[in-house]
Short mmCIF file of C-alpha atoms in Angstrom, two decimals:
data_model
loop_
_atom_site.label_atom_id
_atom_site.label_comp_id
_atom_site.label_asym_id
_atom_site.label_seq_id
_atom_site.Cartn_x
_atom_site.Cartn_y
_atom_site.Cartn_z
CA UNK C 1 22.31 -63.84 47.24
CA UNK C 2 25.92 -63.55 48.23
CA UNK C 3 27.48 -60.45 49.66
CA UNK C 4 29.52 -60.12 46.48
CA UNK C 5 26.44 -60.56 44.11
CA UNK C 6 24.68 -57.63 46.33
CA UNK C 7 27.51 -55.22 45.87
CA UNK C 8 27.73 -56.15 41.96
CA UNK C 9 23.79 -55.42 41.81
CA UNK C 10 24.06 -51.89 43.62
CA UNK C 11 26.96 -50.91 41.49
CA UNK C 12 25.05 -51.90 38.28
CA UNK C 13 22.06 -50.06 39.51
CA UNK C 14 24.36 -46.81 40.38
CA UNK C 15 25.96 -46.93 37.02
CA UNK C 16 22.55 -47.35 35.08
CA UNK C 17 21.20 -44.38 37.21
CA UNK C 18 24.39 -42.30 36.32
CA UNK C 19 24.14 -43.32 32.71
CA UNK C 20 20.29 -42.38 32.76
CA UNK C 21 21.06 -39.07 34.39
CA UNK C 22 23.82 -38.38 31.53
CA UNK C 23 21.45 -39.40 28.85
CA UNK C 24 18.65 -36.97 30.24
CA UNK C 25 21.12 -34.22 30.65
CA UNK C 26 22.54 -34.83 27.08
CA UNK C 27 18.65 -34.90 25.97
CA UNK C 28 17.92 -31.73 27.53
CA UNK C 29 21.12 -30.13 26.18
CA UNK C 30 20.19 -31.22 22.71
CA UNK C 31 16.62 -30.01 23.18
CA UNK C 32 17.91 -26.63 24.20
CA UNK C 33 20.38 -26.56 21.30
CA UNK C 34 17.50 -27.32 18.97
CA UNK C 35 15.14 -24.64 20.16
CA UNK C 36 18.05 -22.12 20.02
CA UNK C 37 18.57 -23.28 16.42
CA UNK C 38 14.84 -22.92 15.64
CA UNK C 39 15.10 -19.33 16.63
CA UNK C 40 18.27 -18.44 14.62
CA UNK C 41 17.93 -17.17 10.98
CA UNK C 42 19.88 -15.51 8.36
CA UNK C 43 17.16 -12.70 8.07
CA UNK C 44 14.35 -11.59 10.22
CA UNK C 45 11.78 -9.40 8.27
CA UNK C 46 9.46 -7.26 10.60
CA UNK C 47 6.17 -6.84 8.90
CA UNK C 48 4.27 -9.02 6.28
CA UNK C 49 3.00 -6.28 3.92
CA UNK C 50 4.16 -5.81 0.36
CA UNK C 51 7.52 -4.85 1.33
CA UNK C 52 7.89 -7.51 4.17
CA UNK C 53 6.69 -10.61 2.10
CA UNK C 54 8.63 -9.34 -0.95
CA UNK C 55 12.03 -9.02 0.98
CA UNK C 56 11.34 -12.31 2.81
CA UNK C 57 10.38 -14.35 0.00
CA UNK C 58 13.21 -13.02 -2.26
CA UNK C 59 15.86 -13.75 0.73
CA UNK C 60 14.42 -17.31 0.98
CA UNK C 61 14.57 -17.94 -3.09
CA UNK C 62 18.34 -17.02 -2.59
CA UNK C 63 18.90 -19.51 0.01
CA UNK C 64 18.54 -17.66 3.27
CA UNK C 65 16.58 -19.00 6.26
CA UNK C 66 14.07 -16.19 6.81
CA UNK C 67 11.45 -15.47 9.64
CA UNK C 68 8.62 -12.92 9.43
CA UNK C 69 7.16 -11.27 12.64
CA UNK C 70 3.56 -9.73 12.06
CA UNK C 71 1.54 -8.18 14.69
CA UNK C 72 -1.67 -8.33 12.49
CA UNK C 73 -2.98 -10.67 9.78
CA UNK C 74 -0.58 -11.84 7.01
CA UNK C 75 -0.39 -9.44 4.15
CA UNK C 76 -0.18 -6.46 6.46
CA UNK C 77 -2.39 -3.29 6.14
CA UNK C 78 -2.30 -3.09 2.20
CA UNK C 79 -3.85 -6.81 1.95
CA UNK C 80 -6.39 -6.70 4.72
CA UNK C 81 -7.22 -3.11 5.50
CA UNK C 82 -6.16 -0.85 2.57
CA UNK C 83 -5.47 -1.15 -0.99
CA UNK C 84 -7.02 -4.69 -1.68
CA UNK C 85 -10.33 -4.34 -0.10
CA UNK C 86 -10.91 -0.74 -1.36
CA UNK C 87 -10.02 -1.68 -4.80
CA UNK C 88 -12.36 -4.73 -4.52
CA UNK C 89 -15.31 -2.23 -3.81
CA UNK C 90 -14.00 0.12 -6.43
CA UNK C 91 -14.44 -2.68 -8.88
CA UNK C 92 -18.10 -2.85 -7.85
CA UNK C 93 -18.66 1.03 -8.13
CA UNK C 94 -17.01 0.65 -11.77
CA UNK C 95 -19.87 -1.60 -12.62
CA UNK C 96 -22.57 0.95 -11.20
CA UNK C 97 -21.21 3.60 -13.54
CA UNK C 98 -21.34 1.37 -16.71
CA UNK C 99 -24.99 0.65 -15.71
CA UNK C 100 -25.60 4.35 -15.49
CA UNK C 101 -24.07 4.86 -18.92
CA UNK C 102 -25.31 1.74 -20.53
CA UNK C 103 -27.72 3.58 -22.78
CA UNK C 104 -24.80 4.98 -24.70
CA UNK C 105 -24.33 1.45 -25.80
CA UNK C 106 -27.87 0.95 -26.63
CA UNK C 107 -28.65 -1.00 -23.41
CA UNK C 108 -31.65 0.49 -21.64
CA UNK C 109 -31.38 -0.41 -17.73
CA UNK C 110 -34.29 1.18 -16.22
CA UNK C 111 -33.60 0.26 -12.66
CA UNK C 112 -31.35 -1.45 -10.66
CA UNK C 113 -30.50 -2.19 -6.74
CA UNK C 114 -27.22 -2.04 -5.01
CA UNK C 115 -26.84 -5.17 -2.81
CA UNK C 116 -24.19 -3.98 -0.44
CA UNK C 117 -24.07 -7.44 1.34
CA UNK C 118 -22.71 -8.91 -1.87
CA UNK C 119 -20.27 -6.17 -2.48
CA UNK C 120 -18.94 -6.70 0.90
CA UNK C 121 -18.68 -10.55 0.34
CA UNK C 122 -16.86 -9.92 -2.80
CA UNK C 123 -14.42 -7.67 -0.71
CA UNK C 124 -13.94 -10.28 1.92
CA UNK C 125 -13.16 -13.05 -0.70
CA UNK C 126 -10.74 -10.91 -2.47
CA UNK C 127 -9.01 -10.27 0.89
CA UNK C 128 -8.98 -13.89 1.83
CA UNK C 129 -7.58 -15.16 -1.43
CA UNK C 130 -4.71 -12.54 -1.19
CA UNK C 131 -3.92 -13.51 2.29
CA UNK C 132 -3.99 -17.24 1.38
CA UNK C 133 -1.67 -16.76 -1.58
CA UNK C 134 0.87 -14.85 0.56
CA UNK C 135 0.54 -17.74 3.16
CA UNK C 136 1.13 -20.47 0.32
CA UNK C 137 4.34 -18.82 -0.64
CA UNK C 138 5.77 -18.28 2.82
CA UNK C 139 5.10 -22.20 3.54
CA UNK C 140 6.53 -23.06 0.10
CA UNK C 141 9.86 -21.28 0.96
CA UNK C 142 9.97 -22.60 4.70
CA UNK C 143 9.56 -18.99 6.19
CA UNK C 144 8.85 -19.05 9.79
CA UNK C 145 5.87 -16.91 10.93
CA UNK C 146 5.63 -15.31 14.35
CA UNK C 147 2.54 -13.53 15.20
CA UNK C 148 3.39 -10.94 17.86
CA UNK C 149 4.84 -7.56 18.53
CA UNK C 150 8.68 -7.10 17.57
CA UNK C 151 11.14 -5.25 19.64
CA UNK C 152 14.69 -4.96 18.45
CA UNK C 153 17.22 -5.13 21.26
CA UNK C 154 20.56 -4.94 19.27
CA UNK C 155 21.64 -5.44 15.66
CA UNK C 156 21.08 -8.99 15.68
CA UNK C 157 18.33 -9.77 18.25
CA UNK C 158 14.66 -9.23 18.55
CA UNK C 159 12.21 -10.03 21.39
CA UNK C 160 8.68 -11.01 20.19
CA UNK C 161 6.00 -10.29 22.54
CA UNK C 162 2.52 -11.20 22.90
CA UNK C 163 -0.21 -9.01 21.00
CA UNK C 164 -1.99 -6.78 23.84
CA UNK C 165 -4.30 -5.06 21.43
CA UNK C 166 -5.60 -5.95 18.26
CA UNK C 167 -5.56 -3.25 15.34
CA UNK C 168 -9.07 -3.77 14.33
CA UNK C 169 -10.74 -6.10 16.86
CA UNK C 170 -14.22 -4.37 16.41
CA UNK C 171 -14.22 -4.91 12.52
CA UNK C 172 -16.44 -7.61 11.10
CA UNK C 173 -16.75 -9.08 7.53
CA UNK C 174 -20.17 -9.26 5.57
CA UNK C 175 -21.03 -12.42 7.65
CA UNK C 176 -20.35 -10.88 11.02
CA UNK C 177 -17.16 -12.66 11.66
CA UNK C 178 -14.04 -11.04 12.89
CA UNK C 179 -10.97 -11.25 10.66
CA UNK C 180 -8.65 -12.55 13.59
CA UNK C 181 -10.82 -15.48 14.16
CA UNK C 182 -9.02 -17.67 11.54
CA UNK C 183 -6.90 -20.81 11.60
CA UNK C 184 -3.85 -18.91 10.19
CA UNK C 185 -3.89 -16.15 13.06
CA UNK C 186 -2.25 -17.93 15.98
CA UNK C 187 -0.59 -15.44 18.19
CA UNK C 188 2.37 -16.40 20.68
CA UNK C 189 1.35 -16.58 24.10
CA UNK C 190 4.99 -15.94 26.05
CA UNK C 191 7.88 -13.75 24.81
CA UNK C 192 10.19 -15.23 22.43
CA UNK C 193 13.83 -14.29 21.64
CA UNK C 194 15.08 -14.87 18.25
CA UNK C 195 18.32 -13.87 16.28
CA UNK C 196 19.26 -13.04 12.78
CA UNK C 197 22.28 -12.08 10.88
CA UNK C 198 20.21 -9.32 9.30
CA UNK C 199 17.02 -7.35 9.99
CA UNK C 200 14.51 -5.89 7.79
CA UNK C 201 12.03 -3.17 9.04
CA UNK C 202 8.90 -3.35 6.81
CA UNK C 203 6.27 -2.51 9.41
CA UNK C 204 4.36 0.03 7.39
CA UNK C 205 2.19 2.81 8.82
CA UNK C 206 -1.33 3.24 10.52
CA UNK C 207 -3.99 5.75 10.63
CA UNK C 208 -3.82 8.72 13.12
CA UNK C 209 -6.49 11.04 14.01
CA UNK C 210 -5.54 14.76 14.33
CA UNK C 211 -6.02 16.82 17.29
CA UNK C 212 -9.47 18.19 16.16
CA UNK C 213 -11.36 14.82 16.61
CA UNK C 214 -13.17 14.49 19.82
CA UNK C 215 -11.96 11.69 21.92
CA UNK C 216 -13.94 8.45 21.62
CA UNK C 217 -16.36 9.81 19.03
CA UNK C 218 -18.05 6.70 17.51
CA UNK C 219 -19.25 8.58 14.49
CA UNK C 220 -15.86 9.60 13.32
CA UNK C 221 -13.88 6.62 11.86
CA UNK C 222 -10.81 5.88 9.85
CA UNK C 223 -10.75 4.50 6.23
CA UNK C 224 -10.68 0.88 7.20
CA UNK C 225 -13.55 1.30 9.49
CA UNK C 226 -15.60 2.74 6.74
CA UNK C 227 -14.73 -0.16 4.30
CA UNK C 228 -16.02 -2.63 6.95
CA UNK C 229 -18.95 -0.49 8.00
CA UNK C 230 -22.05 -2.75 7.98
CA UNK C 231 -23.94 -0.53 5.59
CA UNK C 232 -23.58 2.29 3.14
CA UNK C 233 -23.79 5.74 5.06
CA UNK C 234 -26.39 7.91 3.90
CA UNK C 235 -24.26 11.04 4.18
CA UNK C 236 -20.53 11.19 4.61
CA UNK C 237 -17.97 13.73 5.31
CA UNK C 238 -14.49 13.05 4.03
CA UNK C 239 -11.60 15.13 5.52
CA UNK C 240 -8.62 15.22 3.53
CA UNK C 241 -8.63 15.69 -0.47
CA UNK C 242 -5.46 13.59 -1.11
CA UNK C 243 -5.46 10.17 -2.73
CA UNK C 244 -7.83 8.24 -0.33
CA UNK C 245 -10.22 11.06 0.18
CA UNK C 246 -10.53 11.42 -3.41
CA UNK C 247 -10.90 7.51 -3.87
CA UNK C 248 -13.52 7.43 -1.06
CA UNK C 249 -15.43 10.26 -2.49
CA UNK C 250 -15.66 8.49 -5.81
CA UNK C 251 -16.55 5.19 -4.27
CA UNK C 252 -19.30 6.10 -1.80
CA UNK C 253 -20.81 8.65 -4.40
CA UNK C 254 -21.35 5.54 -6.79
CA UNK C 255 -22.88 3.72 -4.01
CA UNK C 256 -25.34 6.63 -3.61
CA UNK C 257 -24.06 8.17 -0.60
CA UNK C 258 -24.38 12.03 -0.14
CA UNK C 259 -20.72 13.13 0.15
CA UNK C 260 -18.89 16.43 1.21
CA UNK C 261 -15.42 16.50 0.67
CA UNK C 262 -13.05 18.84 2.77
CA UNK C 263 -9.47 20.06 1.70
CA UNK C 264 -7.37 22.56 3.39
CA UNK C 265 -5.55 23.50 0.21
CA UNK C 266 -6.77 25.33 -2.96
CA UNK C 267 -7.03 22.05 -4.84
CA UNK C 268 -7.33 18.39 -4.61
CA UNK C 269 -4.45 16.16 -5.07
CA UNK C 270 -1.95 18.83 -4.50
CA UNK C 271 1.15 17.00 -5.56
CA UNK C 272 -0.28 16.23 -9.07
CA UNK C 273 -0.22 18.67 -11.99
CA UNK C 274 -2.87 21.28 -11.57
CA UNK C 275 -4.59 20.41 -14.93
CA UNK C 276 -4.94 16.67 -13.65
CA UNK C 277 -6.27 17.99 -10.09
CA UNK C 278 -8.97 20.02 -11.79
CA UNK C 279 -10.02 17.12 -14.11
CA UNK C 280 -10.69 15.16 -11.03
CA UNK C 281 -12.26 18.12 -9.14
CA UNK C 282 -14.62 18.43 -12.16
CA UNK C 283 -15.54 14.88 -12.61
CA UNK C 284 -16.30 14.43 -8.82
CA UNK C 285 -18.55 17.54 -8.88
CA UNK C 286 -20.29 16.03 -12.10
CA UNK C 287 -21.33 12.91 -9.98
CA UNK C 288 -22.57 15.09 -7.07
CA UNK C 289 -19.64 15.22 -4.63
CA UNK C 290 -19.67 18.73 -2.69
CA UNK C 291 -16.10 19.65 -2.57
CA UNK C 292 -15.10 22.51 -0.04
CA UNK C 293 -11.40 23.87 -0.47
CA UNK C 294 -9.54 26.17 1.48
CA UNK C 295 -10.84 24.87 4.49
CA UNK C 296 -9.56 24.45 7.94
CA UNK C 297 -11.17 21.89 10.21
CA UNK C 298 -11.74 23.27 13.92
CA UNK C 299 -13.66 20.48 15.46
CA UNK C 300 -15.05 17.13 14.79
CA UNK C 301 -17.67 15.64 17.13
CA UNK C 302 -20.46 13.00 16.63
CA UNK C 303 -21.02 13.65 13.07
CA UNK C 304 -20.71 17.53 13.30
CA UNK C 305 -17.86 19.10 11.72
CA UNK C 306 -16.79 22.96 12.24
CA UNK C 307 -14.63 24.24 9.41
CA UNK C 308 -13.07 27.99 8.74
CA UNK C 309 -13.29 28.97 5.31
CA UNK C 310 -9.97 30.94 4.51
CA UNK C 311 -11.29 33.05 1.89
CA UNK C 312 -14.28 34.48 3.25
CA UNK C 313 -12.96 34.10 6.82
CA UNK C 314 -16.43 32.52 7.98
CA UNK C 315 -17.32 29.17 9.81
CA UNK C 316 -19.59 26.62 8.61
CA UNK C 317 -21.14 23.66 10.44
CA UNK C 318 -21.45 20.45 8.44
CA UNK C 319 -23.55 17.62 9.58
CA UNK C 320 -23.39 13.75 8.24
CA UNK C 321 -23.97 10.30 9.44
CA UNK C 322 -20.13 9.47 9.59
CA UNK C 323 -17.04 11.36 9.18
CA UNK C 324 -13.90 9.73 7.88
CA UNK C 325 -10.53 10.96 8.45
CA UNK C 326 -8.27 10.59 5.57
CA UNK C 327 -5.31 12.80 6.42
CA UNK C 328 -3.35 11.61 9.29
CA UNK C 329 -0.78 8.49 9.16
CA UNK C 330 1.82 7.53 11.62
CA UNK C 331 4.53 4.76 11.66
CA UNK C 332 3.97 1.57 13.51
CA UNK C 333 7.60 1.75 15.02
CA UNK C 334 9.06 3.24 18.14
CA UNK C 335 11.77 5.74 16.54
CA UNK C 336 13.14 6.41 20.08
CA UNK C 337 14.17 2.79 20.48
CA UNK C 338 15.69 2.77 16.96
CA UNK C 339 17.59 5.97 17.83
CA UNK C 340 18.78 4.33 21.12
CA UNK C 341 20.11 1.64 18.99
CA UNK C 342 22.15 4.14 16.68
CA UNK C 343 19.95 4.35 13.75
CA UNK C 344 19.66 7.68 12.00
CA UNK C 345 16.21 9.11 11.81
CA UNK C 346 14.58 12.03 9.97
CA UNK C 347 13.30 13.89 13.09
CA UNK C 348 11.09 16.03 10.84
CA UNK C 349 9.15 13.34 9.24
CA UNK C 350 9.86 10.64 11.95
CA UNK C 351 11.20 8.17 9.48
CA UNK C 352 14.35 6.13 8.96
CA UNK C 353 17.17 7.34 6.79
CA UNK C 354 18.45 4.60 4.47
CA UNK C 355 21.14 3.94 1.97
CA UNK C 356 19.23 4.44 -1.33
CA UNK C 357 20.95 1.74 -3.16
CA UNK C 358 20.84 -1.12 -0.46
CA UNK C 359 18.14 0.09 1.91
CA UNK C 360 20.63 -0.30 4.91
CA UNK C 361 20.27 1.97 7.81
CA UNK C 362 23.30 3.33 9.61
CA UNK C 363 23.52 -0.03 11.29
CA UNK C 364 24.80 -2.49 8.39
CA UNK C 365 22.69 -5.21 9.54
CA UNK C 366 19.55 -3.61 9.81
CA UNK C 367 17.46 -2.59 6.53
CA UNK C 368 14.43 -0.74 6.21
CA UNK C 369 11.75 -0.29 3.48
CA UNK C 370 8.44 1.16 2.73
CA UNK C 371 6.44 3.75 4.72
CA UNK C 372 8.88 3.82 7.70
CA UNK C 373 11.74 5.24 5.46
CA UNK C 374 12.24 8.85 4.40
CA UNK C 375 12.73 8.25 0.74
CA UNK C 376 9.55 6.32 0.02
CA UNK C 377 6.04 7.62 -0.88
CA UNK C 378 4.27 4.59 0.43
CA UNK C 379 3.24 3.57 -3.06
CA UNK C 380 3.41 -0.10 -2.92
CA UNK C 381 5.49 -0.37 -6.25
CA UNK C 382 7.97 1.60 -4.36
CA UNK C 383 7.67 -0.62 -1.28
CA UNK C 384 8.16 -3.78 -3.12
CA UNK C 385 11.17 -2.49 -5.12
CA UNK C 386 12.90 -1.60 -1.99
CA UNK C 387 12.23 -4.99 -0.49
CA UNK C 388 13.85 -6.25 -3.43
CA UNK C 389 16.76 -4.21 -3.24
CA UNK C 390 17.32 -5.16 0.61
CA UNK C 391 16.75 -8.95 -0.20
CA UNK C 392 19.51 -8.53 -3.08
CA UNK C 393 21.98 -6.83 -0.90
CA UNK C 394 21.67 -9.31 2.25
CA UNK C 395 22.11 -12.23 -0.49
CA UNK C 396 24.91 -10.45 -2.35
CA UNK C 397 22.90 -11.46 -5.48
CA UNK C 398 23.83 -8.18 -7.62
CA UNK C 399 25.15 -4.80 -6.99
CA UNK C 400 22.37 -2.53 -6.83
CA UNK C 401 24.27 0.68 -7.38
CA UNK C 402 25.03 -0.56 -10.86
CA UNK C 403 21.41 -0.04 -12.05
CA UNK C 404 19.98 2.32 -9.26
CA UNK C 405 17.68 4.94 -10.29
CA UNK C 406 15.75 7.07 -7.59
CA UNK C 407 12.81 4.69 -7.13
CA UNK C 408 10.28 7.68 -6.84
CA UNK C 409 11.30 9.00 -10.16
CA UNK C 410 10.64 5.91 -12.00
CA UNK C 411 7.69 4.20 -9.94
CA UNK C 412 4.18 4.40 -11.77
CA UNK C 413 1.18 4.96 -9.28
CA UNK C 414 -2.55 4.98 -9.74
CA UNK C 415 -5.31 6.95 -8.15
CA UNK C 416 -8.19 4.92 -8.30
CA UNK C 417 -10.82 7.32 -8.55
CA UNK C 418 -13.42 6.82 -11.44
CA UNK C 419 -12.09 7.08 -14.18
CA UNK C 420 -8.34 6.67 -12.80
CA UNK C 421 -5.37 9.07 -12.56
CA UNK C 422 -1.94 7.54 -13.03
CA UNK C 423 1.51 9.32 -13.02
CA UNK C 424 5.26 8.67 -13.44
CA UNK C 425 8.29 10.64 -13.04
CA UNK C 426 8.73 13.97 -11.47
CA UNK C 427 7.10 16.88 -13.14
CA UNK C 428 9.76 19.51 -13.67
CA UNK C 429 9.99 23.22 -12.83
CA UNK C 430 9.18 25.04 -16.03
CA UNK C 431 12.37 25.98 -17.85
CA UNK C 432 13.43 26.50 -21.49
CA UNK C 433 14.83 23.05 -21.42
CA UNK C 434 11.19 21.29 -21.04
CA UNK C 435 8.41 20.69 -23.55
CA UNK C 436 4.91 19.88 -22.40
CA UNK C 437 2.37 18.01 -24.68
CA UNK C 438 -1.29 16.98 -23.94
CA UNK C 439 -2.55 13.88 -25.92
CA UNK C 440 -6.37 13.52 -26.11
CA UNK C 441 -8.32 10.28 -26.45
CA UNK C 442 -10.62 11.61 -29.06
CA UNK C 443 -8.54 9.89 -31.75
CA UNK C 444 -7.79 6.55 -29.99
CA UNK C 445 -10.19 3.97 -31.80
CA UNK C 446 -10.57 1.69 -28.82
CA UNK C 447 -11.93 4.91 -26.82
CA UNK C 448 -14.25 5.83 -29.75
CA UNK C 449 -15.72 2.32 -29.69
CA UNK C 450 -16.10 2.27 -25.97
CA UNK C 451 -17.28 5.89 -25.73
CA UNK C 452 -14.42 6.63 -23.35
CA UNK C 453 -12.73 9.56 -25.07
CA UNK C 454 -12.96 11.98 -22.12
CA UNK C 455 -9.39 12.15 -20.61
CA UNK C 456 -6.08 13.05 -21.65
CA UNK C 457 -2.15 12.25 -21.14
CA UNK C 458 -0.09 14.79 -20.22
CA UNK C 459 3.68 14.54 -20.90
CA UNK C 460 6.97 16.52 -19.92
CA UNK C 461 9.91 15.90 -22.16
CA UNK C 462 13.55 17.18 -22.78
CA UNK C 463 13.84 19.84 -25.49
CA UNK C 464 16.91 18.55 -27.00
CA UNK C 465 17.04 15.54 -29.05
CA UNK C 466 16.78 12.64 -28.66
CA UNK C 467 13.73 13.78 -26.49
CA UNK C 468 13.37 11.84 -23.34
CA UNK C 469 10.31 11.54 -20.97
CA UNK C 470 10.62 13.40 -17.50
CA UNK C 471 7.11 12.61 -16.36
CA UNK C 472 3.74 11.44 -17.59
CA UNK C 473 0.42 12.08 -15.88
CA UNK C 474 -3.08 10.97 -17.15
CA UNK C 475 -6.51 10.91 -16.49
CA UNK C 476 -8.69 8.06 -18.24
CA UNK C 477 -10.65 4.74 -17.51
CA UNK C 478 -7.58 2.79 -18.57
CA UNK C 479 -4.81 4.79 -16.90
CA UNK C 480 -3.60 1.96 -14.86
CA UNK C 481 -2.68 -0.08 -17.90
CA UNK C 482 -1.51 2.82 -20.01
CA UNK C 483 1.09 4.28 -17.44
CA UNK C 484 3.30 1.07 -17.42
CA UNK C 485 4.62 1.95 -20.94
CA UNK C 486 6.06 5.21 -20.11
CA UNK C 487 9.11 3.73 -18.54
CA UNK C 488 10.22 2.60 -21.69
CA UNK C 489 12.45 5.22 -23.86
CA UNK C 490 10.33 7.32 -26.12
CA UNK C 491 11.91 6.42 -29.42
CA UNK C 492 11.48 2.84 -28.70
CA UNK C 493 7.70 2.96 -27.92
CA UNK C 494 7.26 4.04 -31.60
CA UNK C 495 9.07 0.97 -32.80
CA UNK C 496 6.88 -1.30 -30.77
CA UNK C 497 3.56 -3.21 -32.40
CA UNK C 498 0.53 -2.88 -30.21
CA UNK C 499 -2.46 -4.94 -30.35
CA UNK C 500 -5.64 -2.96 -32.18
CA UNK C 501 -7.85 -1.49 -31.17
CA UNK C 502 -6.46 -1.03 -27.79
CA UNK C 503 -5.94 1.91 -25.12
CA UNK C 504 -2.23 1.07 -25.04
CA UNK C 505 -2.16 2.16 -28.73
CA UNK C 506 -2.57 5.83 -27.28
CA UNK C 507 0.87 5.41 -25.83
CA UNK C 508 2.52 4.96 -29.26
CA UNK C 509 0.19 7.61 -30.74
CA UNK C 510 1.09 10.00 -28.06
CA UNK C 511 4.74 9.33 -28.61
CA UNK C 512 4.72 9.69 -32.26
CA UNK C 513 2.81 13.00 -31.73
CA UNK C 514 5.72 14.13 -29.45
CA UNK C 515 8.38 13.24 -32.06
CA UNK C 516 6.26 14.84 -35.09
CA UNK C 517 5.51 11.59 -36.62
CA UNK C 518 1.79 11.41 -35.63
CA UNK C 519 -0.56 10.20 -38.70
CA UNK C 520 -4.01 10.72 -36.87
CA UNK C 521 -3.52 13.11 -34.04
CA UNK C 522 -3.01 16.95 -34.04
CA UNK C 523 -2.18 19.13 -31.05
CA UNK C 524 0.34 21.80 -30.23
CA UNK C 525 2.71 22.34 -27.37
CA UNK C 526 1.84 23.74 -24.24
CA UNK C 527 4.61 25.90 -23.59
#
């Protein structure tokens, strides 16, 4: 090889080497750019519960790129640990009640056995199906899911950190499997920073033990731990006579537990109408629940509960297999960090203050919905509606303010005691401008057929014409289906045809009664 050829070969080799280095550098830059693009979104949603998955899917439907950050299982607390599993078990309890009443219908079931393992498996399957449905829709709309803990660092950026502690690591399903041991639960291994033009906080709430509970007390549990307990407790003390307390008392009494329900106020469900509260109390007592009102809990330790009775100023000690706390809840978010970012916080309730029309916080790019905000009761219909408001605002889909109505005034909710309680609207203070009516189910032909005439609908309307509903509360087996109709104007309900014989006919019958047009029900005003 000549000297010239050797020089040419060396130059060619050097040029090839330089080209390779440039190609590698370009590939590396492109890879970094691609990774950055993969972590850039139009919307980042924190939490995959009802508010989270609703807002995420809605944003994606309106053309936005969306990511969800979830520290727990898809579906959040409501799907995995709260509403869905609880109501799956209540469905079993309703069948138990029907068996007890079967003789009314000419069927004598002399004995039956409660198979708790099958009840628990039904619960597990319902939860899995609900979670699977959410996962399917997130995949359908190409929503990126990160399993980790969200830390907002500014109005557009979030660092996702690996999970240090699982919420319910010691909870197992009917077959002894831990819910986190699934293919769809794959937590991140290292910190990831992502950016979004908008952020929606929908992280929800979690249970919190009051100070009167002894530390590391294995016999004192929260509602989720009770739902996933391996068997039905022989005896159970429930602290808190609100929604969860009443639902658990009704459920586990039908499962044959001996129940003591403790409430610090003078009645159960203190936010409901007094007549409705009394009806629930009466029915719980009828099925064997011991109810202790006006009682302050002093200490809870290893199944022992010491209470102070206000009316007699005496103490009483109670014993049970388990004690479930249905009083304390706290947010899952660090409000001090949010305040440092410039987000306005309701200090008294430790919740986020939002614009009711848009769900925007004081930082326009950050939204919030559900249990973390000051204007939501945490009822799931309210949470879902706020998720829609946030998504529509971000996507500039429609002007929410044009059709805005205070969500807590129009959101129907159900308390799943047996029989159920339902409500919509805000009960007004008694004034000369308000009329109150009660409609009983004794004239509804479906109720007569089913032997379910117990219960009533209580209605508050304006006095002036045309009359308008201000609030409705009711107690009945079919409460959940009936309450939906009371968002329709009163006179329009009277013009609607209803299938016959049905419980929903009672809505029309009640409205006709309010308007003085009833053909089969007589009653009187309550004021």
